[in-house]
Amino acid sequence: MVNLKINGQDVSVPEGYTILDAAREVGINIPTLCYLKDINQIGACRMCLVEVKGARALQAACVYPVAEGIEVFTNSEKARNARRTTLELILSNHERKCLTCIRNRNCELQSLAEELGVDNIRFEGENTKYEIDDESTSLVRDNNKCILCRRCIAACDNQGISIISCVNRGFSTEVAASFGKSMAEVGCIYCGQCIVSCPVGALYEKNDIPKVQRAIDDPEKHVVVQTAPAVRAALGEEFGLPMGTPVTGKMVAALRRLGFDKVFDTDTAADVTIMEEGTEFIQRFTNQGKLPLITSCSPGWVKYCEHYYPEFIDNLSTAKSPMEIFGAIIKSYYAEKSGIDKDNIYSVAIMPCTSKKFEAARPEHSSSGSQDIDASLTTRELARMIKQAGINFAELPDEEFDQPFGIATGAGVIFGTTGGVMEAAIRTVYEILEKKPLENVNIKEVRGLEGIKEATLKIAGKDVKIAVAHGTKNASILLEKVKAGEHYDFIEIMACPGGCINGGGQPIVDSKTRAKVNFKDERAKALYSEDEASTIRKSHENPYVQALYKEYFGEPCSHKAHELLHTHYTKRPKY
Amino acid sequence: MEKKTMPAFKGTKEQEEQLKEVIESHKGQEGAAIPVLHKAQDIYGYLPIEVQTMIAEGLNVPLAEIYGIVTFYTQFSLYPKGQHQISVCLGTACYVKGSGDILEKIKERLGIDVGECTPDGRFSIDATRCIGACGLAPVLTVNDDVYGRLTVDDVDDIFKKYE
């Protein structure tokens, strides 16, 4: 342990702590801006300056390691003045349109200005003007709001993608892709980790609310909505509910009040995905097909594979993601069964994801004749719609999903967290191959936040080697192992660290909260608790899924299933 | 987004071989990007996307990082030098005598910015520090030709000699 004094208070912390860690440990708040725990710790913004007795200059608390006997003053006049001047300088070149900013009241810069009592900006200098990049299907970058904290660059590096950096120098510095290209022209996978890392309004999702609202307002349209599992695990945070509160019932109630004609659960489609993907795995496993089979539910991962590991395209499961499977079913089976003209159906998906917007727009996802999914909204966009409609979310009653797609299994729910798809698939694959019930459905080997999880399972007398990676950097490490000759049978990959619960479309967790709680764990718990509480926990036991195959598809991977529920992939350039 | 026109890349097989050798000799070294970029600029005269991509791929460094370095240091150029390299002196003496206005006029005439080259590859503009000809201020050079005591009106006459 290292002993030091902060503001006269004796503090004892483990070696390796920074002054910031030590101060937070004893409840002393030091303001930060560029700091994002485990992702960006570079001491760039100078908001965390503190006085260290004997040191010549003020020191950045977020990178200054504690040492025995040092005396730190976090609130001296010198430190306060320096921080305030720094903040004023940052604000002087920030487009201060807070009232109309997407991050109004959810902005770390705004909060700091309040905390530090900035009542005047003394520096009215030149202001840089940037063109907004909104060319992609998913992300918008507005550098007029950017404060050059580099958190997005670090988040992109953390994904092993690194398509943005600081370009130019001095006052002309901006965060951008190379050669002035739009995010739509570089190998961006639209995972949105940059968005959830941004402290201000410089990065946000493409706004698809207006087109959804238009469809709802159109009396001719039958507007159907589906919600992904991870959405219910985080939506409550937007309305002040504690992190990790599952809000499934209230979310369904809110969607009905917003005017959606039918509210369905993507989890049901996740069960269909398991039927298709599980069957595909069994076929490849027993007939010496291409292995490892790699899951394809995460559109960020799929795009990553297309850009950076095209040699693995044939390993990707051809089964569509749950969202797209549902999209195809809604405009075919559901339209026929309910006697609604499919051209009058408007199909909306609420996703924890920004990359889903790209997936929805893929031209190959139009097996019903038109785009299977008409709009994909993020969890944040849904929260905005609920707020704009004047719905008091916290006081809504719990309501049930609509039938015939309202019942999902616990297997479908855990799709939203890393390891969930693998666990769901194993529950089904095991029973099909073993022809007997799986006693313990909790497959602990694939749970948790370790970057790469591996296990060898004994199924029907054979070893099945599985691996789970989350975050594309971990995916890359795992794929390199495969290329080096390591054998795996079945791999799950999710683009976002932690899986969909930490998707780029999820509520933004500010830097201070991230340092205190493991939000990925909290959100994952919400999903595992729903799985535990489910009466049916295996996809193939879902009665609606069974009926769907009996009435419509015949069996998994049938000709009709291939037409509607499977897809193909395209090699894309790295640069 | 704004896209600037660029002269087409005319790299030769020999240049590519040379660059590959340079990359190979620096592979795996920490901080290899800057020395490799210097040598690449010696080989090609400038650092277009084609060259930067080869370096990024060869050193296994993200292209965005390479581009970040190139745009940070003024020694690195994204544009080739023109057949006629115009350098306008922005040293103190020339500047107070109006070389800034002359530079503006040239930029306007060619439709390019400082450091850039016209798409036909004929003219490029640089802004230099004092070239030691203060007695002739304001001064510009086109390749090795020196033009002094200029006014904005002289610019068109100078261009006539090179068109």
XYZ file of C-alpha atoms in Angstrom:
738
model
C 0.000 0.000 0.000
C 1.065 3.563 -0.701
C 0.367 6.332 1.807
C -0.295 9.870 0.681
C -2.242 12.936 1.694
C -5.026 14.416 -0.385
C -6.321 17.790 0.802
C -4.814 17.042 4.197
C -6.593 13.703 4.455
C -4.509 10.542 4.923
C -5.127 8.083 2.111
C -3.770 4.575 1.685
C -4.156 2.909 -1.711
C -2.550 0.046 -3.609
C 0.510 0.698 -5.720
C -0.240 1.571 -9.323
C -3.179 3.787 -8.466
C -3.251 7.226 -9.980
C -4.025 10.328 -7.929
C -7.452 10.304 -9.585
C -8.137 6.714 -8.446
C -6.946 7.522 -4.932
C -9.069 10.661 -4.675
C -12.181 8.876 -5.916
C -11.562 6.097 -3.418
C -12.039 8.588 -0.577
C -14.885 10.455 -2.217
C -12.948 13.456 -3.498
C -14.068 14.419 -6.964
C -11.512 15.644 -9.463
C -13.077 16.799 -12.730
C -12.103 14.872 -15.872
C -12.988 15.131 -19.527
C -10.734 13.062 -21.784
C -10.463 10.290 -19.191
C -12.468 7.134 -19.877
C -11.560 4.241 -17.634
C -9.666 1.427 -19.360
C -10.062 3.140 -22.730
C -8.505 6.599 -22.685
C -6.077 7.585 -19.945
C -3.722 10.057 -21.577
C -3.851 13.267 -19.542
C -4.606 15.316 -22.644
C -7.411 17.668 -21.656
C -5.802 19.047 -18.469
C -9.123 19.197 -16.644
C -7.835 17.014 -13.810
C -4.890 19.220 -12.889
C -3.955 19.112 -9.213
C -1.169 20.565 -7.115
C 1.431 18.125 -5.902
C 3.603 19.595 -3.134
C 7.144 20.086 -4.382
C 6.329 19.565 -8.065
C 7.155 22.478 -10.327
C 3.946 22.471 -12.323
C 0.393 21.262 -11.858
C -0.019 17.556 -12.584
C -2.695 15.594 -14.438
C -4.293 13.402 -11.752
C -5.547 10.794 -14.227
C -2.015 9.727 -15.192
C 0.057 10.680 -12.125
C 0.901 7.535 -10.174
C 0.689 7.765 -6.395
C 3.976 7.708 -4.510
C 4.747 7.292 -0.837
C 4.396 10.494 1.140
C 3.210 12.843 -1.605
C 0.827 15.641 -0.685
C -1.854 16.497 -3.164
C -4.182 19.499 -3.245
C -7.127 19.083 -5.558
C -8.921 22.268 -4.687
C -6.209 24.915 -4.300
C -6.660 28.298 -5.931
C -3.934 27.518 -8.456
C -5.566 24.223 -9.494
C -9.054 25.731 -9.636
C -7.914 28.642 -11.780
C -5.977 26.435 -14.170
C -8.915 24.085 -14.664
C -11.316 26.903 -15.161
C -9.133 28.627 -17.726
C -8.661 25.342 -19.569
C -12.394 24.753 -19.623
C -13.062 28.276 -20.842
C -10.557 27.750 -23.664
C -12.208 24.487 -24.665
C -15.609 26.168 -24.569
C -14.376 29.142 -26.590
C -13.990 26.930 -29.665
C -17.026 24.726 -29.010
C -20.273 25.239 -30.860
C -22.377 26.080 -27.831
C -25.793 25.230 -29.238
C -26.697 23.265 -26.125
C -30.448 23.763 -26.357
C -30.678 21.999 -29.681
C -27.884 19.500 -29.078
C -28.629 15.794 -29.010
C -26.625 15.548 -25.784
C -28.355 18.419 -23.981
C -28.417 17.522 -20.263
C -26.393 14.405 -20.968
C -23.109 16.088 -21.786
C -19.925 15.891 -19.759
C -18.733 19.284 -21.002
C -21.996 20.933 -20.012
C -21.881 19.282 -16.579
C -18.307 20.460 -16.063
C -19.209 24.035 -16.958
C -21.861 23.849 -14.277
C -19.656 22.088 -11.717
C -16.815 24.543 -12.176
C -19.179 27.498 -12.086
C -18.199 28.921 -15.463
C -20.361 32.023 -15.746
C -18.442 33.762 -18.470
C -16.159 32.753 -21.329
C -13.387 35.298 -21.499
C -11.929 34.121 -24.778
C -13.953 34.983 -27.843
C -11.492 33.883 -30.491
C -11.763 32.442 -33.934
C -14.120 29.497 -34.345
C -13.379 26.598 -36.618
C -16.248 25.509 -38.873
C -16.586 21.950 -40.049
C -18.882 20.213 -42.442
C -21.039 17.560 -40.773
C -20.373 14.011 -41.998
C -23.738 12.285 -42.291
C -23.022 10.176 -45.358
C -23.184 6.792 -43.653
C -26.346 4.882 -42.780
C -25.421 4.839 -39.124
C -23.170 7.544 -37.717
C -23.045 11.303 -37.804
C -19.875 13.197 -36.960
C -20.169 16.887 -36.159
C -16.691 18.228 -35.462
C -18.095 21.627 -34.551
C -18.960 20.010 -31.221
C -15.716 18.032 -30.931
C -13.402 18.961 -28.054
C -10.497 16.780 -29.260
C -10.546 14.580 -26.153
C -9.623 11.573 -28.348
C -11.984 9.203 -26.572
C -13.492 8.126 -29.905
C -10.032 7.483 -31.334
C -9.198 5.333 -28.304
C -12.526 3.477 -28.578
C -11.830 2.748 -32.253
C -8.282 1.601 -31.389
C -9.770 -0.533 -28.631
C -11.804 -2.245 -31.320
C -8.621 -2.816 -33.333
C -10.020 -0.820 -36.229
C -8.338 2.598 -35.913
C -9.918 4.400 -38.821
C -9.909 7.800 -37.177
C -7.074 9.879 -35.820
C -6.129 13.466 -35.141
C -5.273 15.099 -38.428
C -3.531 18.430 -39.065
C -1.982 20.445 -36.327
C -2.546 23.149 -33.752
C -5.745 25.102 -34.201
C -6.609 23.137 -37.374
C -6.493 19.776 -35.588
C -9.579 17.660 -36.062
C -10.566 14.068 -35.500
C -11.219 12.462 -38.857
C -10.666 9.517 -41.120
C -7.733 9.731 -43.498
C -7.754 11.845 -46.673
C -10.912 13.758 -45.764
C -13.039 10.682 -46.338
C -16.478 10.201 -44.854
C -17.093 7.388 -42.369
C -19.057 5.769 -45.200
C -15.914 5.468 -47.323
C -13.489 3.869 -44.879
C -13.629 0.461 -43.217
C -15.994 1.622 -40.462
C -18.152 -1.175 -39.088
C -20.589 1.273 -37.472
C -20.281 -0.412 -34.075
C -20.845 3.007 -32.517
C -18.348 2.492 -29.707
C -17.121 5.989 -30.600
C -20.608 7.357 -29.957
C -20.955 5.823 -26.512
C -17.466 7.091 -25.670
C -18.062 10.687 -26.764
C -18.532 13.096 -23.849
C -20.302 15.669 -26.034
C -22.560 15.832 -29.082
C -19.878 15.336 -31.735
C -20.992 11.794 -32.535
C -24.477 10.397 -32.710
C -26.632 7.988 -34.649
C -28.381 8.812 -37.899
C -31.807 10.036 -36.861
C -34.495 7.690 -38.203
C -37.279 8.866 -35.879
C -39.006 11.102 -38.475
C -39.589 8.290 -40.967
C -40.937 6.009 -38.246
C -43.184 8.779 -36.982
C -44.494 9.364 -40.519
C -45.366 5.675 -40.833
C -47.162 5.682 -37.485
C -49.130 8.780 -38.482
C -50.150 7.184 -41.790
C -53.508 5.419 -41.231
C -52.864 3.138 -44.215
C -49.746 1.645 -42.665
C -49.698 -1.342 -40.375
C -46.664 -0.513 -38.254
C -44.992 -3.447 -36.576
C -42.155 -3.102 -34.093
C -39.721 -5.645 -32.671
C -37.340 -5.096 -29.778
C -33.971 -6.731 -29.276
C -33.110 -8.334 -25.926
C -30.423 -5.828 -24.877
C -32.820 -2.883 -25.223
C -34.899 -3.933 -22.199
C -31.734 -4.256 -20.131
C -30.760 -0.608 -20.575
C -33.761 1.493 -21.663
C -34.680 2.176 -18.022
C -31.428 4.098 -17.553
C -32.764 6.820 -19.851
C -35.596 7.347 -17.392
C -33.572 7.337 -14.197
C -34.159 3.695 -13.263
C -31.214 1.876 -11.665
C -28.763 0.240 -14.038
C -29.613 -3.380 -14.707
C -33.377 -2.983 -14.235
C -35.163 -5.050 -16.893
C -38.027 -2.928 -18.235
C -39.611 -5.344 -20.720
C -43.220 -4.734 -19.663
C -42.959 -0.957 -19.522
C -41.158 -0.880 -22.860
C -44.002 -2.849 -24.480
C -46.546 -0.496 -22.903
C -44.628 2.538 -24.139
C -44.407 1.180 -27.696
C -48.187 0.642 -27.752
C -48.774 4.165 -26.523
C -46.472 5.460 -29.259
C -48.943 4.013 -31.746
C -47.271 0.856 -33.016
C -49.926 -1.589 -34.213
C -48.087 -4.697 -33.062
C -45.281 -5.055 -30.555
C -43.207 -8.185 -31.075
C -40.195 -9.633 -29.338
C -37.012 -10.085 -31.400
C -36.208 -12.935 -29.007
C -38.736 -15.096 -30.826
C -36.733 -14.563 -33.998
C -33.576 -15.280 -32.031
C -35.087 -18.701 -31.363
C -35.573 -19.112 -35.117
C -31.967 -18.035 -35.663
C -30.891 -20.799 -33.287
C -32.962 -23.348 -35.218
C -31.328 -22.301 -38.488
C -27.816 -21.694 -37.200
C -27.895 -24.759 -34.940
C -29.011 -26.931 -37.834
C -26.353 -25.403 -40.049
C -23.768 -26.218 -37.390
C -24.936 -29.814 -37.075
C -24.817 -30.201 -40.865
C -21.307 -28.792 -41.120
C -20.110 -30.683 -38.042
C -21.418 -34.065 -39.096
C -20.718 -33.751 -42.841
C -17.198 -32.338 -42.577
C -18.359 -28.949 -43.816
C -16.480 -25.664 -43.383
C -15.560 -25.169 -39.738
C -15.431 -23.260 -37.516
C -18.931 -22.015 -38.053
C -19.007 -18.399 -36.912
C -22.170 -16.641 -35.758
C -23.511 -13.804 -37.877
C -26.019 -11.973 -35.639
C -23.783 -8.988 -34.983
C -23.831 -6.677 -38.019
C -20.719 -4.884 -36.787
C -18.856 -8.179 -36.697
C -20.198 -9.201 -40.114
C -19.020 -5.922 -41.634
C -15.687 -6.314 -39.838
C -15.302 -9.768 -41.347
C -16.150 -8.445 -44.817
C -13.576 -5.637 -44.584
C -10.748 -7.169 -42.577
C -11.090 -10.972 -42.651
C -12.810 -11.778 -45.952
C -11.076 -15.175 -45.894
C -13.582 -16.123 -43.167
C -16.717 -15.193 -45.123
C -17.397 -18.862 -45.865
C -17.223 -19.596 -42.146
C -20.014 -17.139 -41.361
C -23.362 -18.712 -40.689
C -25.656 -17.913 -43.584
C -28.552 -17.611 -41.153
C -29.721 -14.022 -40.976
C -29.604 -12.095 -37.731
C -32.722 -12.267 -35.542
C -33.754 -8.773 -36.685
C -33.618 -9.728 -40.353
C -35.201 -13.127 -39.785
C -38.068 -11.364 -38.110
C -38.195 -8.799 -40.890
C -38.567 -11.553 -43.481
C -41.160 -13.460 -41.421
C -43.276 -10.362 -40.765
C -43.616 -9.506 -44.443
C -44.264 -13.120 -45.483
C -45.754 -15.534 -42.919
C -47.257 -12.851 -40.683
C -48.686 -10.850 -43.611
C -50.294 -13.969 -45.091
C -51.583 -15.249 -41.755
C -53.140 -11.945 -40.724
C -54.402 -11.055 -44.204
C -52.492 -7.788 -44.433
C -50.963 -6.629 -47.703
C -47.215 -6.833 -47.100
C -46.735 -3.564 -48.952
C -48.770 -1.847 -46.261
C -46.614 -3.201 -43.474
C -43.968 -0.891 -42.065
C -41.466 -2.911 -40.083
C -39.468 -1.196 -37.341
C -36.755 -2.674 -35.153
C -35.529 -1.243 -31.855
C -31.908 -2.245 -31.496
C -29.036 -1.528 -29.099
C -27.015 -1.013 -32.220
C -25.999 1.564 -34.804
C -24.678 -1.035 -37.232
C -28.197 -2.508 -37.511
C -29.123 0.575 -39.542
C -26.595 -0.562 -42.129
C -27.797 -4.155 -41.902
C -31.383 -3.007 -42.467
C -30.293 -1.121 -45.577
C -28.367 -4.035 -47.149
C -29.934 -4.640 -50.565
C -29.818 -8.426 -50.059
C -32.186 -8.115 -47.102
C -35.277 -7.795 -49.229
C -36.497 -11.349 -49.563
C -40.092 -10.191 -49.134
C -39.839 -8.040 -52.267
C -39.107 -4.773 -50.490
C -36.660 -3.948 -47.699
C -37.520 -6.430 -44.916
C -36.804 -3.887 -42.187
C -37.940 -0.362 -42.968
C -36.247 1.359 -40.056
C -33.927 0.399 -37.262
C -33.884 2.694 -34.243
C -31.408 2.681 -31.371
C -32.379 2.334 -27.715
C -31.602 6.041 -27.372
C -33.884 6.960 -30.264
C -36.707 4.981 -28.657
C -36.128 6.828 -25.376
C -36.316 10.122 -27.275
C -39.608 9.117 -28.908
C -41.049 8.159 -25.520
C -39.990 11.478 -24.006
C -41.295 13.464 -26.959
C -44.662 11.718 -26.704
C -45.005 12.809 -23.092
C -45.147 9.257 -21.775
C -44.277 8.882 -18.103
C -42.187 5.774 -18.550
C -41.448 4.972 -14.917
C -45.145 4.847 -14.084
C -46.265 2.675 -16.998
C -47.881 -0.669 -16.212
C -46.160 -3.846 -17.404
C -47.705 -5.134 -20.612
C -47.172 -8.305 -22.654
C -45.839 -8.614 -26.208
C -48.390 -9.258 -28.963
C -49.022 -12.728 -30.343
C -48.133 -14.725 -32.405
C -44.554 -13.716 -31.749
C -44.836 -12.758 -28.135
C -43.373 -15.784 -26.486
C -39.666 -16.178 -26.473
C -37.404 -18.454 -24.565
C -34.663 -17.636 -22.117
C -32.296 -18.684 -24.879
C -33.483 -15.795 -27.044
C -33.093 -13.286 -24.212
C -29.415 -13.968 -23.536
C -28.537 -13.195 -27.183
C -27.991 -9.678 -25.892
C -24.815 -10.446 -23.998
C -21.485 -11.980 -24.944
C -21.681 -15.780 -24.944
C -25.457 -15.755 -25.122
C -25.815 -16.898 -28.698
C -23.361 -19.729 -28.105
C -25.163 -20.791 -24.934
C -28.527 -20.718 -26.696
C -27.150 -22.675 -29.645
C -25.540 -25.314 -27.441
C -28.803 -25.848 -25.530
C -30.455 -26.788 -28.816
C -27.569 -28.510 -30.613
C -26.954 -30.727 -27.586
C -30.525 -31.967 -27.442
C -30.743 -32.597 -31.174
C -27.489 -34.563 -31.267
C -27.856 -36.333 -27.925
C -31.600 -36.943 -28.396
C -32.069 -36.395 -24.664
C -32.731 -33.345 -22.478
C -29.853 -31.164 -21.378
C -29.923 -31.217 -17.570
C -27.959 -28.081 -16.778
C -28.827 -25.358 -19.278
C -26.479 -22.815 -17.689
C -23.312 -23.014 -19.743
C -21.052 -21.026 -17.458
C -17.919 -21.479 -19.586
C -19.196 -18.940 -22.112
C -20.451 -16.353 -19.623
C -18.624 -13.340 -18.257
C -16.531 -10.518 -19.639
C -13.241 -12.220 -20.355
C -12.188 -11.177 -23.874
C -12.000 -14.675 -25.335
C -13.703 -17.673 -23.725
C -13.007 -21.205 -24.845
C -14.370 -24.597 -23.888
C -14.491 -28.136 -25.173
C -17.865 -29.789 -24.744
C -18.622 -33.492 -25.086
C -21.686 -33.851 -27.280
C -22.855 -37.235 -28.599
C -19.461 -38.729 -27.902
C -17.568 -36.083 -29.819
C -15.508 -33.138 -28.656
C -16.975 -29.822 -29.749
C -14.510 -26.996 -29.369
C -16.206 -23.655 -28.928
C -14.941 -20.114 -28.481
C -16.569 -16.769 -27.794
C -14.997 -13.383 -28.546
C -16.458 -9.937 -27.988
C -15.028 -6.682 -29.250
C -13.495 -6.850 -32.717
C -9.967 -6.646 -31.316
C -10.559 -9.920 -29.475
C -12.199 -11.311 -32.603
C -9.020 -10.520 -34.507
C -6.859 -12.294 -31.908
C -9.087 -15.370 -32.113
C -9.164 -15.396 -35.922
C -5.379 -15.136 -36.053
C -5.250 -18.249 -33.867
C -7.542 -20.027 -36.320
C -5.320 -18.928 -39.199
C -2.312 -20.275 -37.317
C -3.936 -23.702 -37.301
C -5.850 -23.875 -34.016
C -9.032 -25.904 -34.512
C -12.437 -24.692 -33.379
C -15.845 -26.036 -34.312
C -18.112 -23.175 -33.379
C -17.294 -19.529 -32.656
C -19.494 -16.692 -31.459
C -18.334 -13.163 -32.212
C -19.969 -9.916 -31.145
C -18.542 -6.631 -32.411
C -19.047 -4.688 -29.200
C -17.128 -5.330 -25.984
C -19.597 -7.152 -23.734
C -21.959 -7.869 -26.616
C -25.182 -6.006 -27.454
C -25.707 -4.772 -23.890
C -22.840 -2.388 -24.629
C -23.927 -1.711 -28.194
C -23.317 1.616 -29.881
C -27.032 2.408 -29.712
C -27.375 1.976 -25.966
C -27.848 4.711 -23.371
C -24.619 6.587 -22.792
C -22.875 5.909 -19.499
C -20.787 8.897 -18.474
C -17.145 8.606 -17.530
C -17.721 9.004 -13.789
C -20.340 6.235 -13.656
C -18.153 3.947 -15.774
C -15.350 4.344 -13.264
C -17.654 3.312 -10.417
C -19.796 0.462 -11.755
C -19.302 -2.257 -14.309
C -22.300 -1.357 -16.431
C -21.781 -4.307 -18.765
C -22.120 -6.705 -15.833
C -25.205 -4.921 -14.533
C -26.962 -5.004 -17.885
C -25.981 -8.630 -18.483
C -27.470 -9.571 -15.102
C -30.811 -8.176 -16.245
C -30.779 -10.599 -19.178
C -29.621 -13.648 -17.230
C -32.317 -12.989 -14.637
C -34.942 -12.973 -17.400
C -33.529 -16.237 -18.727
C -33.683 -17.793 -15.242
C -37.284 -16.664 -14.887
C -38.350 -18.090 -18.252
C -40.444 -21.257 -18.250
C -38.981 -22.266 -21.592
C -35.238 -21.887 -21.898
C -34.480 -23.726 -25.123
C -35.207 -22.280 -28.545
C -36.514 -25.502 -30.086
C -39.134 -25.788 -27.354
C -40.740 -22.461 -28.247
C -44.295 -23.447 -29.288
C -44.551 -20.522 -31.708
C -41.335 -21.492 -33.387
C -42.542 -25.083 -33.636
C -45.815 -23.866 -35.204
C -43.925 -21.616 -37.601
C -41.939 -24.558 -38.939
C -44.954 -26.831 -39.053
C -47.167 -24.341 -40.862
C -44.697 -22.541 -43.053
C -41.054 -23.525 -43.307
C -41.284 -27.296 -42.982
C -38.015 -27.741 -41.212
C -34.896 -25.716 -40.393
C -32.663 -25.037 -43.410
C -35.460 -26.146 -45.767
C -35.655 -24.611 -49.236
C -38.171 -22.034 -48.083
C -36.138 -21.277 -44.962
C -33.098 -20.717 -47.155
C -35.014 -18.312 -49.352
C -36.266 -16.181 -46.509
C -34.022 -16.740 -43.525
C -30.540 -17.001 -45.005
C -28.282 -14.442 -46.611
C -24.873 -13.979 -48.207
C -21.893 -11.711 -47.605
C -19.687 -9.449 -49.683
C -15.950 -8.869 -49.557
C -15.333 -5.191 -48.892
C -12.117 -3.162 -49.174
C -9.987 -2.552 -46.105
C -9.138 1.000 -47.153
C -17.518 16.179 -47.925
C -14.997 18.328 -49.679
C -12.844 16.404 -52.085
C -9.774 17.974 -53.588
C -8.684 17.131 -57.084
C -5.282 15.517 -57.269
C -2.956 14.803 -60.146
C -3.146 11.086 -60.984
C -0.618 8.896 -59.176
C 2.222 7.972 -61.527
C 4.366 5.747 -59.327
C 6.641 3.319 -61.168
C 7.478 -0.312 -60.456
C 11.039 0.754 -59.521
C 9.764 3.263 -56.981
C 7.530 0.614 -55.469
C 10.461 -1.795 -55.178
C 12.537 0.885 -53.475
C 9.750 1.648 -51.007
C 9.267 -2.027 -50.248
C 12.946 -2.323 -49.395
C 12.728 0.657 -47.060
C 9.646 -0.783 -45.351
C 11.314 -4.166 -45.008
C 14.378 -2.665 -43.356
C 12.244 -0.842 -40.753
C 9.649 -3.533 -40.113
C 9.043 -4.287 -36.464
C 10.979 -1.265 -35.243
C 9.245 1.069 -32.861
C 8.591 4.484 -34.372
C 9.313 3.220 -37.878
C 6.631 5.354 -39.517
C 8.497 8.675 -39.581
C 11.802 7.467 -41.099
C 9.866 5.398 -43.648
C 7.722 8.401 -44.574
C 10.836 10.535 -45.041
C 12.357 7.996 -47.401
C 9.060 7.499 -49.202
C 8.898 11.229 -49.831
C 12.439 11.114 -51.201
C 11.382 8.339 -53.572
C 8.071 9.755 -54.776
C 8.438 13.459 -54.035
C 5.214 13.436 -52.062
C 2.970 11.114 -50.043
C -0.307 10.358 -51.815
C -2.868 7.834 -50.557
C -1.310 5.059 -52.660
C 2.067 5.488 -50.959
C 0.605 5.905 -47.467
C -1.498 2.779 -47.933
C 1.583 0.763 -48.901
C 3.356 2.021 -45.785
C 0.353 1.329 -43.526
C 0.001 -2.159 -44.925
C 3.746 -2.853 -44.868
C 4.363 -1.644 -41.315
C 1.006 -2.885 -40.034
C 0.133 0.576 -38.747
C -3.379 1.990 -39.280
C -3.650 4.274 -42.300
C -5.356 6.872 -40.102
C -2.258 7.020 -37.917
C 0.061 7.422 -40.914
C -2.171 10.153 -42.298
C -2.226 11.825 -38.881
C 1.581 11.962 -38.875
C 1.790 13.240 -42.446
C -0.681 16.054 -41.789
C 1.001 16.973 -38.501
C 4.497 17.651 -39.841
C 4.889 20.374 -42.449
C 7.884 18.588 -44.008
C 5.541 15.940 -45.351
C 3.527 16.784 -48.416
C 0.293 15.219 -49.634
C 0.705 16.856 -53.020
C 3.362 16.544 -55.693
C 5.398 19.552 -56.671
C 4.358 21.092 -59.979
C 6.453 21.355 -63.099
C 6.631 25.017 -62.063
C 7.123 25.358 -58.337
C 5.993 28.733 -57.153
C 7.389 29.812 -53.788
C 6.114 33.027 -52.259
C 8.237 34.472 -49.497
C 6.261 35.225 -46.372
C 9.274 36.462 -44.404
C 8.720 39.639 -42.412
C 10.055 42.101 -44.981
C 8.120 40.539 -47.883
C 5.018 40.184 -45.774
C 4.897 43.856 -44.763
C 5.458 44.749 -48.417
C 2.327 42.813 -49.385
C 3.459 39.293 -50.327
C 0.329 37.970 -48.579
C -1.838 39.657 -51.212
C 0.339 38.267 -53.989
C -0.030 34.790 -52.550
C -3.823 35.221 -52.389
C -3.892 36.292 -56.024
C -1.874 33.222 -57.102
C -4.087 30.884 -55.073
C -7.149 32.420 -56.641
C -5.719 32.176 -60.138
C -4.735 28.517 -59.793
C -7.647 27.477 -57.600
C -5.391 25.615 -55.177
C -4.112 26.211 -51.668
C -0.585 26.456 -50.309
C 1.111 23.033 -50.425
C -1.101 21.840 -53.265
C -0.559 21.165 -56.938
C -2.884 21.855 -59.871
C -4.591 18.703 -61.209
C -2.644 18.998 -64.490
C 0.592 18.866 -62.501
C 1.902 22.155 -63.905
C 1.904 24.484 -60.897
C 2.348 24.078 -57.176
C 2.418 26.750 -54.502
C 4.583 26.926 -51.413
C 4.823 29.646 -48.833
C 8.398 29.998 -47.650
C 10.107 31.736 -44.796
C 12.654 34.478 -45.511
C 14.742 33.549 -48.541
C 17.303 36.313 -47.840
C 16.332 38.640 -50.672
C 14.719 41.274 -48.487
C 16.097 44.066 -50.635
C 13.850 42.861 -53.436
C 10.769 42.455 -51.221
C 8.204 41.225 -51.924
C 9.766 38.231 -53.645
C 8.614 35.019 -55.249
C 10.457 32.318 -57.138
C 9.322 30.001 -59.901
C 11.760 27.115 -59.894
C 15.073 29.005 -60.054
C 13.727 32.282 -61.455
C 13.496 35.104 -58.930
C 10.934 37.900 -59.232
C 11.243 40.911 -56.921
C 9.616 44.250 -56.049
C 6.283 42.820 -57.056
C 2.772 44.107 -56.942
C -0.397 42.085 -57.292
C -0.692 43.323 -60.874
C 2.609 41.649 -61.838
C 1.244 38.181 -61.174
C -0.523 37.790 -64.522
C 2.624 38.819 -66.416
C 4.719 36.242 -64.584
C 2.230 33.498 -65.421
C 2.359 34.387 -69.122
C 5.966 33.167 -69.230
C 4.990 29.696 -68.081
C 1.709 29.100 -69.850
